[in-house]
Amino acid sequence: MSVTSVDKDLDNLTLTLIADFAAPVERVWRLWADPRQLERWWGPPTYPATVEQHDLTPGGEVTYFMTGPEGDRHRGWWRVTSVAEPTSLEFTDGFADDDGKPKDDMPTMSVAVRLSEHGGGTRMEMRSLFDSREQMEQLITMGMEEGLKEAVGQIDALLAA
């Protein structure tokens, strides 16, 4: 698995995942930019994603759902705030109801993705910033850290294909 570290910083309300891949930055970028590739890793193996809408431009939206082992669906959305292809992407990430509307009773987080050349390949840093310690703890309790590691852990196989 390419995940080299996951750092939870409760004081700064961040969860940062670092992963290293044996592929060029442009190739790793395509895993974000191509919705068919994104859905092959965005979500743990037991909760595969289906991307419905995918607009990676500032102000654009990405909508998706993950399907659980029992057929249950969990919807999510991104509001894209910044894109500098092929090295960075920033978005707000949140949960949605069955109709795809943002759930006001669930936390959102700001996510910053940075891709850089590292060791002949690419280093991906994904930093999630939470609005409060309570929201951060809620999402970690829901399995965000493990789910993120499992999701990103699928990338090596996609890059090798």
PDB file of C-alpha atoms in Angstrom:
ATOM      1  CA  MET A   1       0.000   0.000   0.000  1.00  0.00           C
ATOM      2  CA  SER A   2       1.274   3.458  -0.896  1.00  0.00           C
ATOM      3  CA  VAL A   3      -0.142   5.318   2.096  1.00  0.00           C
ATOM      4  CA  THR A   4       2.955   6.389   3.999  1.00  0.00           C
ATOM      5  CA  SER A   5       1.300   8.331   6.837  1.00  0.00           C
ATOM      6  CA  VAL A   6      -1.970   9.586   8.281  1.00  0.00           C
ATOM      7  CA  ASP A   7      -1.691  12.411  10.775  1.00  0.00           C
ATOM      8  CA  LYS A   8      -4.601  13.491  12.976  1.00  0.00           C
ATOM      9  CA  ASP A   9      -4.040  16.953  14.445  1.00  0.00           C
ATOM     10  CA  LEU A  10      -6.932  17.717  16.792  1.00  0.00           C
ATOM     11  CA  ASP A  11      -5.457  21.102  17.743  1.00  0.00           C
ATOM     12  CA  ASN A  12      -5.394  22.297  14.112  1.00  0.00           C
ATOM     13  CA  LEU A  13      -8.511  20.292  13.116  1.00  0.00           C
ATOM     14  CA  THR A  14      -6.747  18.486  10.270  1.00  0.00           C
ATOM     15  CA  LEU A  15      -6.414  14.938   9.022  1.00  0.00           C
ATOM     16  CA  THR A  16      -3.539  14.613   6.545  1.00  0.00           C
ATOM     17  CA  LEU A  17      -2.872  11.553   4.413  1.00  0.00           C
ATOM     18  CA  ILE A  18       0.399  11.178   2.511  1.00  0.00           C
ATOM     19  CA  ALA A  19       0.762   8.553  -0.222  1.00  0.00           C
ATOM     20  CA  ASP A  20       3.593   7.884  -2.672  1.00  0.00           C
ATOM     21  CA  PHE A  21       3.039   6.379  -6.113  1.00  0.00           C
ATOM     22  CA  ALA A  22       5.369   5.023  -8.798  1.00  0.00           C
ATOM     23  CA  ALA A  23       3.746   7.095 -11.540  1.00  0.00           C
ATOM     24  CA  PRO A  24       4.157  10.618 -12.915  1.00  0.00           C
ATOM     25  CA  VAL A  25       2.131  13.514 -11.493  1.00  0.00           C
ATOM     26  CA  GLU A  26       0.029  13.780 -14.672  1.00  0.00           C
ATOM     27  CA  ARG A  27      -1.023  10.121 -14.392  1.00  0.00           C
ATOM     28  CA  VAL A  28      -2.033  10.455 -10.723  1.00  0.00           C
ATOM     29  CA  TRP A  29      -3.950  13.638 -11.596  1.00  0.00           C
ATOM     30  CA  ARG A  30      -6.089  11.649 -14.055  1.00  0.00           C
ATOM     31  CA  LEU A  31      -7.347   9.557 -11.109  1.00  0.00           C
ATOM     32  CA  TRP A  32      -9.071  12.746  -9.919  1.00  0.00           C
ATOM     33  CA  ALA A  33      -9.890  14.305 -13.303  1.00  0.00           C
ATOM     34  CA  ASP A  34     -11.530  11.279 -14.964  1.00  0.00           C
ATOM     35  CA  PRO A  35     -14.811  10.352 -13.231  1.00  0.00           C
ATOM     36  CA  ARG A  36     -14.565   6.699 -14.351  1.00  0.00           C
ATOM     37  CA  GLN A  37     -11.130   6.428 -12.722  1.00  0.00           C
ATOM     38  CA  LEU A  38     -12.213   8.371  -9.626  1.00  0.00           C
ATOM     39  CA  GLU A  39     -15.065   5.977  -8.944  1.00  0.00           C
ATOM     40  CA  ARG A  40     -12.653   3.036  -9.031  1.00  0.00           C
ATOM     41  CA  TRP A  41     -10.942   4.265  -5.855  1.00  0.00           C
ATOM     42  CA  TRP A  42     -13.049   6.984  -4.155  1.00  0.00           C
ATOM     43  CA  GLY A  43     -14.513   4.851  -1.410  1.00  0.00           C
ATOM     44  CA  PRO A  44     -13.328   1.752   0.407  1.00  0.00           C
ATOM     45  CA  PRO A  45     -13.443  -1.539  -1.545  1.00  0.00           C
ATOM     46  CA  THR A  46     -16.681  -2.592   0.178  1.00  0.00           C
ATOM     47  CA  TYR A  47     -18.318   0.793  -0.618  1.00  0.00           C
ATOM     48  CA  PRO A  48     -17.537   1.487  -4.304  1.00  0.00           C
ATOM     49  CA  ALA A  49     -18.405   4.914  -5.648  1.00  0.00           C
ATOM     50  CA  THR A  50     -20.544   5.888  -8.603  1.00  0.00           C
ATOM     51  CA  VAL A  51     -19.869   9.429  -9.847  1.00  0.00           C
ATOM     52  CA  GLU A  52     -22.998  11.132 -11.153  1.00  0.00           C
ATOM     53  CA  GLN A  53     -21.754  14.645 -11.876  1.00  0.00           C
ATOM     54  CA  HIS A  54     -18.089  15.652 -12.308  1.00  0.00           C
ATOM     55  CA  ASP A  55     -17.041  19.253 -12.944  1.00  0.00           C
ATOM     56  CA  LEU A  56     -13.489  19.917 -11.724  1.00  0.00           C
ATOM     57  CA  THR A  57     -13.533  23.648 -12.318  1.00  0.00           C
ATOM     58  CA  PRO A  58     -13.714  26.380  -9.662  1.00  0.00           C
ATOM     59  CA  GLY A  59     -17.379  26.601  -8.678  1.00  0.00           C
ATOM     60  CA  GLY A  60     -18.029  23.158 -10.174  1.00  0.00           C
ATOM     61  CA  GLU A  61     -19.593  20.211  -8.403  1.00  0.00           C
ATOM     62  CA  VAL A  62     -18.917  16.523  -8.097  1.00  0.00           C
ATOM     63  CA  THR A  63     -21.774  14.334  -6.889  1.00  0.00           C
ATOM     64  CA  TYR A  64     -21.522  10.646  -6.122  1.00  0.00           C
ATOM     65  CA  PHE A  65     -22.872   7.795  -4.075  1.00  0.00           C
ATOM     66  CA  MET A  66     -21.188   4.825  -2.465  1.00  0.00           C
ATOM     67  CA  THR A  67     -22.993   1.491  -2.424  1.00  0.00           C
ATOM     68  CA  GLY A  68     -22.535  -0.681   0.650  1.00  0.00           C
ATOM     69  CA  PRO A  69     -22.437  -4.472   0.837  1.00  0.00           C
ATOM     70  CA  GLU A  70     -26.173  -4.617   1.605  1.00  0.00           C
ATOM     71  CA  GLY A  71     -27.062  -2.342  -1.320  1.00  0.00           C
ATOM     72  CA  ASP A  72     -27.369   0.736   0.913  1.00  0.00           C
ATOM     73  CA  ARG A  73     -26.400   4.033  -0.725  1.00  0.00           C
ATOM     74  CA  HIS A  74     -24.492   6.897   0.880  1.00  0.00           C
ATOM     75  CA  ARG A  75     -24.457  10.120  -1.113  1.00  0.00           C
ATOM     76  CA  GLY A  76     -21.830  12.839  -1.098  1.00  0.00           C
ATOM     77  CA  TRP A  77     -20.867  16.021  -2.908  1.00  0.00           C
ATOM     78  CA  TRP A  78     -17.912  18.302  -3.532  1.00  0.00           C
ATOM     79  CA  ARG A  79     -17.960  22.024  -4.240  1.00  0.00           C
ATOM     80  CA  VAL A  80     -14.733  22.747  -6.108  1.00  0.00           C
ATOM     81  CA  THR A  81     -12.981  25.905  -4.903  1.00  0.00           C
ATOM     82  CA  SER A  82      -9.613  25.750  -6.665  1.00  0.00           C
ATOM     83  CA  VAL A  83      -7.919  23.739  -9.417  1.00  0.00           C
ATOM     84  CA  ALA A  84      -4.347  23.968 -10.717  1.00  0.00           C
ATOM     85  CA  GLU A  85      -4.055  20.988 -13.061  1.00  0.00           C
ATOM     86  CA  PRO A  86      -2.122  18.708 -12.612  1.00  0.00           C
ATOM     87  CA  THR A  87      -0.821  19.580  -9.151  1.00  0.00           C
ATOM     88  CA  SER A  88      -3.626  20.768  -6.874  1.00  0.00           C
ATOM     89  CA  LEU A  89      -7.316  20.605  -6.169  1.00  0.00           C
ATOM     90  CA  GLU A  90      -9.364  22.082  -3.331  1.00  0.00           C
ATOM     91  CA  PHE A  91     -12.978  21.368  -2.528  1.00  0.00           C
ATOM     92  CA  THR A  92     -15.573  21.289   0.217  1.00  0.00           C
ATOM     93  CA  ASP A  93     -16.742  17.731   0.859  1.00  0.00           C
ATOM     94  CA  GLY A  94     -20.093  16.873   2.392  1.00  0.00           C
ATOM     95  CA  PHE A  95     -22.873  14.346   2.790  1.00  0.00           C
ATOM     96  CA  ALA A  96     -26.137  14.370   0.843  1.00  0.00           C
ATOM     97  CA  ASP A  97     -29.619  12.946   1.371  1.00  0.00           C
ATOM     98  CA  ASP A  98     -31.316  10.423  -0.924  1.00  0.00           C
ATOM     99  CA  ASP A  99     -32.254  13.234  -3.320  1.00  0.00           C
ATOM    100  CA  GLY A 100     -28.662  14.505  -3.489  1.00  0.00           C
ATOM    101  CA  LYS A 101     -29.322  17.615  -1.382  1.00  0.00           C
ATOM    102  CA  PRO A 102     -26.613  18.543   1.163  1.00  0.00           C
ATOM    103  CA  LYS A 103     -27.389  17.241   4.654  1.00  0.00           C
ATOM    104  CA  ASP A 104     -27.328  20.173   7.051  1.00  0.00           C
ATOM    105  CA  ASP A 105     -27.060  17.871  10.077  1.00  0.00           C
ATOM    106  CA  MET A 106     -23.754  16.355   8.913  1.00  0.00           C
ATOM    107  CA  PRO A 107     -20.301  17.939   8.953  1.00  0.00           C
ATOM    108  CA  THR A 108     -18.506  19.256   5.914  1.00  0.00           C
ATOM    109  CA  MET A 109     -14.758  19.581   5.507  1.00  0.00           C
ATOM    110  CA  SER A 110     -12.375  21.498   3.288  1.00  0.00           C
ATOM    111  CA  VAL A 111     -10.022  19.219   1.365  1.00  0.00           C
ATOM    112  CA  ALA A 112      -6.742  20.282  -0.245  1.00  0.00           C
ATOM    113  CA  VAL A 113      -4.986  17.804  -2.554  1.00  0.00           C
ATOM    114  CA  ARG A 114      -1.390  18.421  -3.622  1.00  0.00           C
ATOM    115  CA  LEU A 115       0.519  16.294  -6.117  1.00  0.00           C
ATOM    116  CA  SER A 116       4.273  16.707  -6.410  1.00  0.00           C
ATOM    117  CA  GLU A 117       7.223  14.856  -7.892  1.00  0.00           C
ATOM    118  CA  HIS A 118       8.871  12.684  -5.271  1.00  0.00           C
ATOM    119  CA  GLY A 119      11.428   9.901  -5.554  1.00  0.00           C
ATOM    120  CA  GLY A 120      10.881   9.382  -9.263  1.00  0.00           C
ATOM    121  CA  GLY A 121       7.109   9.201  -8.794  1.00  0.00           C
ATOM    122  CA  THR A 122       4.364  11.251  -7.190  1.00  0.00           C
ATOM    123  CA  ARG A 123       3.592  12.231  -3.623  1.00  0.00           C
ATOM    124  CA  MET A 124      -0.079  12.930  -2.912  1.00  0.00           C
ATOM    125  CA  GLU A 125      -0.968  14.935   0.164  1.00  0.00           C
ATOM    126  CA  MET A 126      -4.649  15.091   1.088  1.00  0.00           C
ATOM    127  CA  ARG A 127      -5.390  17.473   3.941  1.00  0.00           C
ATOM    128  CA  SER A 128      -8.919  17.638   5.366  1.00  0.00           C
ATOM    129  CA  LEU A 129      -9.745  20.660   7.523  1.00  0.00           C
ATOM    130  CA  PHE A 130     -12.749  20.495   9.845  1.00  0.00           C
ATOM    131  CA  ASP A 131     -14.879  23.319  11.250  1.00  0.00           C
ATOM    132  CA  SER A 132     -14.735  22.022  14.841  1.00  0.00           C
ATOM    133  CA  ARG A 133     -13.151  19.357  16.991  1.00  0.00           C
ATOM    134  CA  GLU A 134     -16.597  17.782  17.458  1.00  0.00           C
ATOM    135  CA  GLN A 135     -17.100  17.444  13.704  1.00  0.00           C
ATOM    136  CA  MET A 136     -13.635  15.979  13.260  1.00  0.00           C
ATOM    137  CA  GLU A 137     -14.186  13.456  16.048  1.00  0.00           C
ATOM    138  CA  GLN A 138     -17.623  12.553  14.618  1.00  0.00           C
ATOM    139  CA  LEU A 139     -16.176  11.709  11.196  1.00  0.00           C
ATOM    140  CA  ILE A 140     -13.212   9.816  12.639  1.00  0.00           C
ATOM    141  CA  THR A 141     -15.639   7.790  14.783  1.00  0.00           C
ATOM    142  CA  MET A 142     -17.634   7.040  11.612  1.00  0.00           C
ATOM    143  CA  GLY A 143     -14.479   5.445  10.121  1.00  0.00           C
ATOM    144  CA  MET A 144     -13.159   8.252   7.932  1.00  0.00           C
ATOM    145  CA  GLU A 145      -9.484   7.511   8.630  1.00  0.00           C
ATOM    146  CA  GLU A 146      -9.705   3.778   7.849  1.00  0.00           C
ATOM    147  CA  GLY A 147     -11.987   4.369   4.867  1.00  0.00           C
ATOM    148  CA  LEU A 148      -9.590   6.915   3.406  1.00  0.00           C
ATOM    149  CA  LYS A 149      -6.602   4.586   3.827  1.00  0.00           C
ATOM    150  CA  GLU A 150      -8.520   1.720   2.173  1.00  0.00           C
ATOM    151  CA  ALA A 151      -9.709   3.962  -0.678  1.00  0.00           C
ATOM    152  CA  VAL A 152      -6.268   5.416  -1.458  1.00  0.00           C
ATOM    153  CA  GLY A 153      -4.801   1.927  -1.024  1.00  0.00           C
ATOM    154  CA  GLN A 154      -6.602   0.914  -4.247  1.00  0.00           C
ATOM    155  CA  ILE A 155      -4.698   3.431  -6.379  1.00  0.00           C
ATOM    156  CA  ASP A 156      -1.550   1.330  -6.943  1.00  0.00           C
ATOM    157  CA  ALA A 157      -3.520  -1.328  -8.806  1.00  0.00           C
ATOM    158  CA  LEU A 158      -5.148   1.314 -11.016  1.00  0.00           C
ATOM    159  CA  LEU A 159      -1.798   2.866 -11.857  1.00  0.00           C
ATOM    160  CA  ALA A 160      -0.336  -0.546 -12.694  1.00  0.00           C
ATOM    161  CA  ALA A 161      -3.184  -1.421 -15.101  1.00  0.00           C
TER     162      ALA A 161
END
